[in-house]
XYZ file of C-alpha atoms in Angstrom:
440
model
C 6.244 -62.888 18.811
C 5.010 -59.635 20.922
C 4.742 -56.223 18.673
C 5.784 -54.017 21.366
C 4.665 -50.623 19.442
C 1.308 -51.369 20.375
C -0.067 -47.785 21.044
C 3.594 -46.232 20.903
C 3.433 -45.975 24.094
C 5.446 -48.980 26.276
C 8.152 -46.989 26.500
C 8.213 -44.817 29.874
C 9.602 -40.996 29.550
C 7.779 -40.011 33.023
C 10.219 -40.427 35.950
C 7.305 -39.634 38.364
C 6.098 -43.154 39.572
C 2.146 -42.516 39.674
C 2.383 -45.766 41.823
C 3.687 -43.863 44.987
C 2.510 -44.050 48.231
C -0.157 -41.554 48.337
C -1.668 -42.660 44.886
C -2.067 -46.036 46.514
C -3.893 -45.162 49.796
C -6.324 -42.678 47.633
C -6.573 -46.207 45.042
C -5.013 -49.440 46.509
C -5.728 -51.098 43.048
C -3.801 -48.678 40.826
C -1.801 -50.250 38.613
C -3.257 -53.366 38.741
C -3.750 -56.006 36.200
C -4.348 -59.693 35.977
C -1.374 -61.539 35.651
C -0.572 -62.556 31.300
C -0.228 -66.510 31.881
C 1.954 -68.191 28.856
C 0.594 -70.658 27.084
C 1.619 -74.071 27.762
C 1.670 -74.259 24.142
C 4.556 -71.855 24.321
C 5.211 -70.376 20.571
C 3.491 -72.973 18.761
C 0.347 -71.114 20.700
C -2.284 -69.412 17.944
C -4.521 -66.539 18.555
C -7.036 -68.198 16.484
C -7.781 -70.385 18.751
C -9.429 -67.498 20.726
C -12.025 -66.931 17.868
C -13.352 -70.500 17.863
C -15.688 -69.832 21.239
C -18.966 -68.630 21.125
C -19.375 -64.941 21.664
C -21.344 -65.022 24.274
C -19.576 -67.177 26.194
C -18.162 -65.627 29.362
C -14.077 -67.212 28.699
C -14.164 -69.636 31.675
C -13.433 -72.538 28.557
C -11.063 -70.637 26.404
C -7.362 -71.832 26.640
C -4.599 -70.175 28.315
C -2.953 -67.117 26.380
C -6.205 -65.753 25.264
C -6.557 -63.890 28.323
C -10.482 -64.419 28.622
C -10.579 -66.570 31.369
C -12.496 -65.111 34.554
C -10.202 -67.874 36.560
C -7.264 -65.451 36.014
C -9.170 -63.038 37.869
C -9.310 -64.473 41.393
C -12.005 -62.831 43.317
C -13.127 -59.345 43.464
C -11.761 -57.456 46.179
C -14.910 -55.436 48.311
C -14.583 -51.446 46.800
C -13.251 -48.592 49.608
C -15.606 -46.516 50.878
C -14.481 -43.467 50.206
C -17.009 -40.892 49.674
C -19.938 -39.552 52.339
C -22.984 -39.190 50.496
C -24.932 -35.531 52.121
C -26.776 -37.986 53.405
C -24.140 -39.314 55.655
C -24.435 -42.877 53.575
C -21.059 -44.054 52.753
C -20.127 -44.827 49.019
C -18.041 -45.915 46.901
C -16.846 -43.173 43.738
C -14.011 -45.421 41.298
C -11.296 -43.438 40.300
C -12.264 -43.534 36.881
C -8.310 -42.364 35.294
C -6.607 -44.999 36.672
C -5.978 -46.713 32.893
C -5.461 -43.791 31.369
C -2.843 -43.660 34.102
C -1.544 -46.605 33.767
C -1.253 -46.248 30.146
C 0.769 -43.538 30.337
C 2.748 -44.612 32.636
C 3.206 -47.935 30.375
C 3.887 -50.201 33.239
C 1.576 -51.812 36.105
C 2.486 -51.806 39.320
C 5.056 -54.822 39.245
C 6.939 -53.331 36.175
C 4.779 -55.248 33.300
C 4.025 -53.729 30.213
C 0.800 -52.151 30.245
C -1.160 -52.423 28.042
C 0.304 -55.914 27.640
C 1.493 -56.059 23.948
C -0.264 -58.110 21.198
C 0.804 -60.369 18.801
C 1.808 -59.666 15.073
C -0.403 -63.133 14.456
C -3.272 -60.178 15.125
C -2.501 -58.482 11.605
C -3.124 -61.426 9.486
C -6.071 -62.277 8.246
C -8.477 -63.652 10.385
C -12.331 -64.602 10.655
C -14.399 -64.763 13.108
C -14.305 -67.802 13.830
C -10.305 -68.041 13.452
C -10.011 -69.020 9.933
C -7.395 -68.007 7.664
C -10.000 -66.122 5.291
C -13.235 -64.241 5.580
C -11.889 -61.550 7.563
C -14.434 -58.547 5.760
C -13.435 -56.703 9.142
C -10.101 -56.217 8.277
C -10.772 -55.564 4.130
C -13.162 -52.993 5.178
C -10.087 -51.435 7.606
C -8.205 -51.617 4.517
C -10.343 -50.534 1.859
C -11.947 -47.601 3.434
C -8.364 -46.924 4.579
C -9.602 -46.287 8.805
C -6.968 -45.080 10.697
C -6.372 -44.187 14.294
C -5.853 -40.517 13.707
C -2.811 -40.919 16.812
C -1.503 -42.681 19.348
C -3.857 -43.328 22.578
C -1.014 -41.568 24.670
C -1.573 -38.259 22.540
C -2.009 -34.635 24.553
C -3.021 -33.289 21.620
C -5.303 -33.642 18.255
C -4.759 -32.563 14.684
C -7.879 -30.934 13.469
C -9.522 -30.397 10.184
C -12.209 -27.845 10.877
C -13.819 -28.378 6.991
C -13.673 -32.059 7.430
C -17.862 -31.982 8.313
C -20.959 -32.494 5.963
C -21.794 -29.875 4.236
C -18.432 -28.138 4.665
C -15.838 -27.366 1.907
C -12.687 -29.262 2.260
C -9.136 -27.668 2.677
C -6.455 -29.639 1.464
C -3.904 -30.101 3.909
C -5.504 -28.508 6.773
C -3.805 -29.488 10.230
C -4.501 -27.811 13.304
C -3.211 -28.487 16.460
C -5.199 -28.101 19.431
C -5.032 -29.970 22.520
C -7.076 -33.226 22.983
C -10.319 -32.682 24.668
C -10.981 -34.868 28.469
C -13.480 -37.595 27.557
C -14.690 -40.368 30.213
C -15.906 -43.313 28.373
C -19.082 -45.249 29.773
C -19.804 -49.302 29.225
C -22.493 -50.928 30.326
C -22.260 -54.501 31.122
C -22.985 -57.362 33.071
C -20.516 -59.491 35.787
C -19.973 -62.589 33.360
C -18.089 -60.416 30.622
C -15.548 -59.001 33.271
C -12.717 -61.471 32.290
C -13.151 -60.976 28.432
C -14.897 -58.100 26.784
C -13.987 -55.593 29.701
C -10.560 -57.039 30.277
C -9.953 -56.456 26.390
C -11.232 -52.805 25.836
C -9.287 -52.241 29.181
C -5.977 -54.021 27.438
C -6.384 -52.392 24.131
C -8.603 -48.606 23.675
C -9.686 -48.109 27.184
C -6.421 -45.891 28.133
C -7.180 -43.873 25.064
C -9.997 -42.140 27.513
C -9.215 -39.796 30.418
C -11.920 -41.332 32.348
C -13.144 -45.034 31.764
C -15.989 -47.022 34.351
C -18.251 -49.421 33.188
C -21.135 -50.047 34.834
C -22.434 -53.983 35.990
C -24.105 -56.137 37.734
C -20.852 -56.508 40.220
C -18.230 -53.753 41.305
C -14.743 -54.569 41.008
C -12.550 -51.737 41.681
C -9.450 -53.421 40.021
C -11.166 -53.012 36.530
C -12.989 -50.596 37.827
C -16.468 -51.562 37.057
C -19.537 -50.398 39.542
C -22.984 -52.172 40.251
C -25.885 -49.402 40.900
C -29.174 -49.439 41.776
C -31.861 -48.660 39.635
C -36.045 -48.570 39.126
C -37.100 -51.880 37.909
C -35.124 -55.154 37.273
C -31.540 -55.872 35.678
C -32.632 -56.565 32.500
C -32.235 -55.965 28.772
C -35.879 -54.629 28.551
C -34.977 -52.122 31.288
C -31.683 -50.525 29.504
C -33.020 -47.133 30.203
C -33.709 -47.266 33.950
C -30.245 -48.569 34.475
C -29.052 -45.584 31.515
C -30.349 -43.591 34.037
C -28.582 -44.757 36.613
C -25.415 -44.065 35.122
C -26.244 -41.005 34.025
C -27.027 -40.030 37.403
C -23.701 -41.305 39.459
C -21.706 -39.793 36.444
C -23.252 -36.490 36.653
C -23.273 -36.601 40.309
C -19.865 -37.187 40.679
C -17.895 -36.447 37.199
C -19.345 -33.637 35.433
C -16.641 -31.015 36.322
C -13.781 -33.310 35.357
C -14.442 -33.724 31.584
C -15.272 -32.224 28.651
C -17.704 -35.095 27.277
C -19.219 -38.143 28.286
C -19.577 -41.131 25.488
C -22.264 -44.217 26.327
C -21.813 -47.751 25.023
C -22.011 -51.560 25.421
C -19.579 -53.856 26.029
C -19.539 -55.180 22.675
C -18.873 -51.310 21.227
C -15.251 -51.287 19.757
C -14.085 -47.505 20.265
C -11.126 -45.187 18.647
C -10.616 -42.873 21.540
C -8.167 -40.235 20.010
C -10.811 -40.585 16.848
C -13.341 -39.420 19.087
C -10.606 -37.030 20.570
C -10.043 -35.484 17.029
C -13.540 -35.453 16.105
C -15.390 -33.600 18.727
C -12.338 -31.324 19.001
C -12.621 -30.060 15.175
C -16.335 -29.830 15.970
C -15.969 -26.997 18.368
C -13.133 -25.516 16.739
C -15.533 -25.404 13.664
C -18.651 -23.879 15.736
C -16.581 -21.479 17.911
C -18.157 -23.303 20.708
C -17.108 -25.020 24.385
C -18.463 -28.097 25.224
C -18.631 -26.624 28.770
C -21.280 -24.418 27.587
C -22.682 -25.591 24.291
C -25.070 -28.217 24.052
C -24.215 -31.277 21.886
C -25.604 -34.817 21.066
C -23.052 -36.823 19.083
C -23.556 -40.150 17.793
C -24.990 -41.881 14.702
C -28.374 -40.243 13.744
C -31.312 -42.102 13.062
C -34.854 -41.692 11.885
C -37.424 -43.922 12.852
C -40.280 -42.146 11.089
C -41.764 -38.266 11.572
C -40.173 -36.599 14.050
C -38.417 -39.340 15.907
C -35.060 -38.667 15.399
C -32.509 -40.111 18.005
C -28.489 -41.045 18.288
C -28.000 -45.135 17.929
C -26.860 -46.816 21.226
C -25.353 -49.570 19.968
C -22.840 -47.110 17.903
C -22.408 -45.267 20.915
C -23.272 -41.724 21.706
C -21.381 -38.627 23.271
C -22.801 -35.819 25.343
C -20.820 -32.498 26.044
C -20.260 -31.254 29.822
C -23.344 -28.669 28.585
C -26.126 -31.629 28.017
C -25.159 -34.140 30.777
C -26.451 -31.032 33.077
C -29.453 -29.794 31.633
C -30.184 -33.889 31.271
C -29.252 -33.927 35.041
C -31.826 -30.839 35.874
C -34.610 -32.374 33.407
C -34.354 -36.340 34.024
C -37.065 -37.213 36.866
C -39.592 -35.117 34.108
C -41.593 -38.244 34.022
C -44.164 -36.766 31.080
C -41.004 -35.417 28.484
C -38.376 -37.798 30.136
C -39.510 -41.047 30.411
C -38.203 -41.007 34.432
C -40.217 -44.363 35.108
C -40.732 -46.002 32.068
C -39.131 -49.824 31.512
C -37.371 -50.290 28.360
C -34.963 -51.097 25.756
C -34.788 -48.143 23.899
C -32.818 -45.751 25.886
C -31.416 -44.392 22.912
C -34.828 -42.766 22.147
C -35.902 -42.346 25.388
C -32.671 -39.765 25.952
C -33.653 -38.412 22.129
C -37.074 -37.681 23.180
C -36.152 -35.946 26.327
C -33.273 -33.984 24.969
C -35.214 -33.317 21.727
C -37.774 -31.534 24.783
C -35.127 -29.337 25.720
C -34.095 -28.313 22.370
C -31.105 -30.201 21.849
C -30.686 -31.897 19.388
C -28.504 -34.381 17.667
C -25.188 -33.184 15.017
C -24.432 -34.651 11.640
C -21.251 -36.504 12.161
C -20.493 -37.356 8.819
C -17.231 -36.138 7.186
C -17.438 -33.854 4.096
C -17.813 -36.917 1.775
C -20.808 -38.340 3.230
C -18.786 -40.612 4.747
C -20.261 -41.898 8.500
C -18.179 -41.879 11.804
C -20.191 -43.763 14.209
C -21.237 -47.370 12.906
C -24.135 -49.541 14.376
C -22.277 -52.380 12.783
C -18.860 -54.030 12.519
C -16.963 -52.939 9.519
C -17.501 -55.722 7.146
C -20.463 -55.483 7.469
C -21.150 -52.049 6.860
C -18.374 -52.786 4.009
C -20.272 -55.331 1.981
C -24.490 -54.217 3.282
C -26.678 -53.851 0.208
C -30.055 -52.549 0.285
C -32.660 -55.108 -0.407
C -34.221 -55.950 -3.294
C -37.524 -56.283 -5.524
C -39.567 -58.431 -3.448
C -37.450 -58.742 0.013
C -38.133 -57.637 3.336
C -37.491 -54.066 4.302
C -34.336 -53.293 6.043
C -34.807 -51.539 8.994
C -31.299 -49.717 8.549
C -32.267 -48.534 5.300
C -35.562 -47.255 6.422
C -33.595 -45.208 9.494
C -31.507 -43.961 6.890
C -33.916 -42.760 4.526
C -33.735 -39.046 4.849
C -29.321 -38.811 4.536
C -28.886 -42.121 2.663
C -25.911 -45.080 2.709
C -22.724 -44.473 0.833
C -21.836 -48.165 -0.274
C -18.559 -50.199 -0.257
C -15.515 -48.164 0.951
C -17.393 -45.074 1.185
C -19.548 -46.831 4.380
C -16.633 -45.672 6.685
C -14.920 -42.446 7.089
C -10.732 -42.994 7.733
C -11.582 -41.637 11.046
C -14.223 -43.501 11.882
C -14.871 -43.580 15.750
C -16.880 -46.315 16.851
C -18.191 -49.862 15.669
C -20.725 -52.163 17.284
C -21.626 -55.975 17.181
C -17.265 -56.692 18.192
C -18.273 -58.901 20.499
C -15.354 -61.404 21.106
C -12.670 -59.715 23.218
C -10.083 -61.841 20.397
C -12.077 -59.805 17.684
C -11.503 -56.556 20.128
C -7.651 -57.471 20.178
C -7.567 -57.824 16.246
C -9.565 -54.293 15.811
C -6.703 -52.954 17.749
C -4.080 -54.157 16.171
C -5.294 -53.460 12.478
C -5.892 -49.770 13.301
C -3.111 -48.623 14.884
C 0.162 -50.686 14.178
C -0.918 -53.442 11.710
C 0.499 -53.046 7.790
C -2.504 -53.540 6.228
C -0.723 -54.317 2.672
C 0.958 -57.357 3.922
């Protein structure tokens, strides 16, 4: 029942075993993954089954064969110690490519697949709570015809340089260029370890040249990393732990990529998308993101002045803005450095917005958005209100560009979509974008 083209990339052309003795002393837990228990059920075993559970559950009920269960896990091994702070404290710094890595190399340590395949059960139709109909994810996939733009393996991007807002298309325009280095940021807590973090790791995770999320407990099998930060761990304290992250990433990152793109761990992400994108956006400037300050994400308008990138679509900053963030962040009167809450997405606005930078129009020459604050049926089917109901705070953010309707919501190369919060839902996403025949 395994597709084994998931991400054309199972099949290993590198001779050189990245698993070799030196790799392992620098990273004990390369190559690592939790082990893909059958189902007792054997074949008569149904995904859907995954999709009945709550979505905030943490997986500790959901059957075996989902591969959600934190059980499956064991216990977190204690992270090396591997870096000496100037201080002379001793730390621990993840090697943040270790899925890309393993991706690429196709294979964990003991020979598995990696990542492990999915099931063609994942292309049919399915809801979100497992039934047969209602999937409006997987119409909107269809009708707005979204696409990975190539495989998460891929060295390289095909560009369109005209393919931005405001730009006049060139029919069939292809550039290749190679793909840009992007580390990919989650932020998340210890209780969705064995379901939303194990998914993106399973399915788009690889697709980034650096990936680390950020919790409440380190685990450097996954690898996810518990900071300190001002203030409690708490939703209504996003930005102080932003912050954080911010700060170890810039600290310890900066030089290795190109850009650095924020999200939760209920953010489903096209990584060669993003690849593509914010490669044809440089090509199109003339620009480096070394050098050249940018602020990528979803743009949103909360009234005047107050423009800022949406962090539940996710948001990207070039090599050029994480350090002039880094030199500007304890600013406490244009930076927010000790305020407590939520909003970190404006917080980061505001203080960037200080420093002159500010955000880019990622909408393809049709209008069409990249970076969704929803999932894709519901962007697909979201009407404005009408005479007499409530305002809609999306509409109202949206004012000044407008929302394209219906098919137009979603540009084929969209990059990111929030609210996927089951890691079954995250599996599905995966497979309908990048190997599913959406016609059947």
């Amino acid at each position: 029942k395994d597709d084994n083209t998931n991400n054309n990339n199972n099949n290993n052309n590198n001779n050189d075993n990245p698993y070799n003795p030196a790799a392992l002393a620098t990273n004990p837990h390369l190559g690592w993954q939790p082990p893909l228990l059958p189902s007792p059920l054997g074949y008569s075993f149904s995904w859907r089954v995954c999709f009945r559970a709550d979505a905030k559950n943490d997986g500790s009920a959901q059957p075996v064969g989902c591969r959600e269960n934190p059980d499956e896990f064991g216990t977190a091994p204690p992270p090396p110690l591997n870096f000496v702070t100037d201080s002379g404290e001793k730390i621990w710094v993840p090697d943040v490519t270790m899925v890309r890595t393993m991706l690429l190399h196709g294979m964990d340590i003991d020979g598995n697949v990696f990542p492990p395949p999915l099931d063609e059960e994942l292309c049919q139709d399915i809801g979100v709570t497992g039934g047969k109909s209602g999937d409006s994810n997987k119409e909107c996939v269809r009708e707005a015809n979204i696409r990975a733009t190539g495989p998460l393996n891929a060295t390289t991007v095909t560009i369109s340089p005209s393919n931005h807002y405001g730009e006049s298309i060139v029919d069939g325009e292809a550039i290749v260029v190679p793909a840009p280095r992007i580390m990919c940021l989650v932020y998340t807590m210890a209780d969705a370890h064995g379901n939303r973090i194990r998914a993106m790791r399973d399915t788009w995770a690889g697709g980034c040249d650096g990936f680390l999320a950020f919790s409440t407990q380190s685990d450097p099998r996954l690898p996810t990393i518990s900071l300190e930060h001002e203030g409690p761990e708490s939703y209504d304290n996003m930005w102080q732990k932003v912050r954080s992250i911010w700060r170890f990433v810039g600290t310890h990152y900066l030089e290795d990529f190109d850009w650095f793109f924020i999200g939760g761990d209920d953010l489903f992400v096209m990584p060669h998308n993003l690849k593509t994108y914010l490669a044809s956006l440089v090509y199109k400037d003339g620009t480096d993101p070394v050098t050249k300050e940018y602020f990528v994400g979803r743009r949103f308008n909360a009234g005047g002045n107050d423009y800022f990138n949406s962090g539940g679509a996710g948001y990207t900053l070039s090599r050029a803005t994480l350090r002039r963030f880094l030199e500007n962040m304890d600013d406490a009167t244009h930076c927010a450095a000790h305020r407590q809450t939520s909003m970190e997405d404006v917080m980061i606005a505001n203080c960037l917005r200080h420093l002159g930078i500010h955000f880019t129009d990622t909408r393809d020459a049709k209008g069409r958005e990249r970076f969704h604050p929803f999932a894709p049926g519901t962007h697909l089917h979201w009407k404005p209100p009408g005479p007499g109901q409530p305002r809609d705070w999306y509409e109202e953010y949206n004012r000044e560009w407008g929302i394209l309707q219906g098919k137009d919501c979603c540009a084929p190369d969209s990059v990111s979509f929030h609210y996927v919060k089951k890691a079954s839902m995250v599996r599905h996403m995966h497979a309908l974008l990048n190997f599913c025949d959406l016609n059947k």
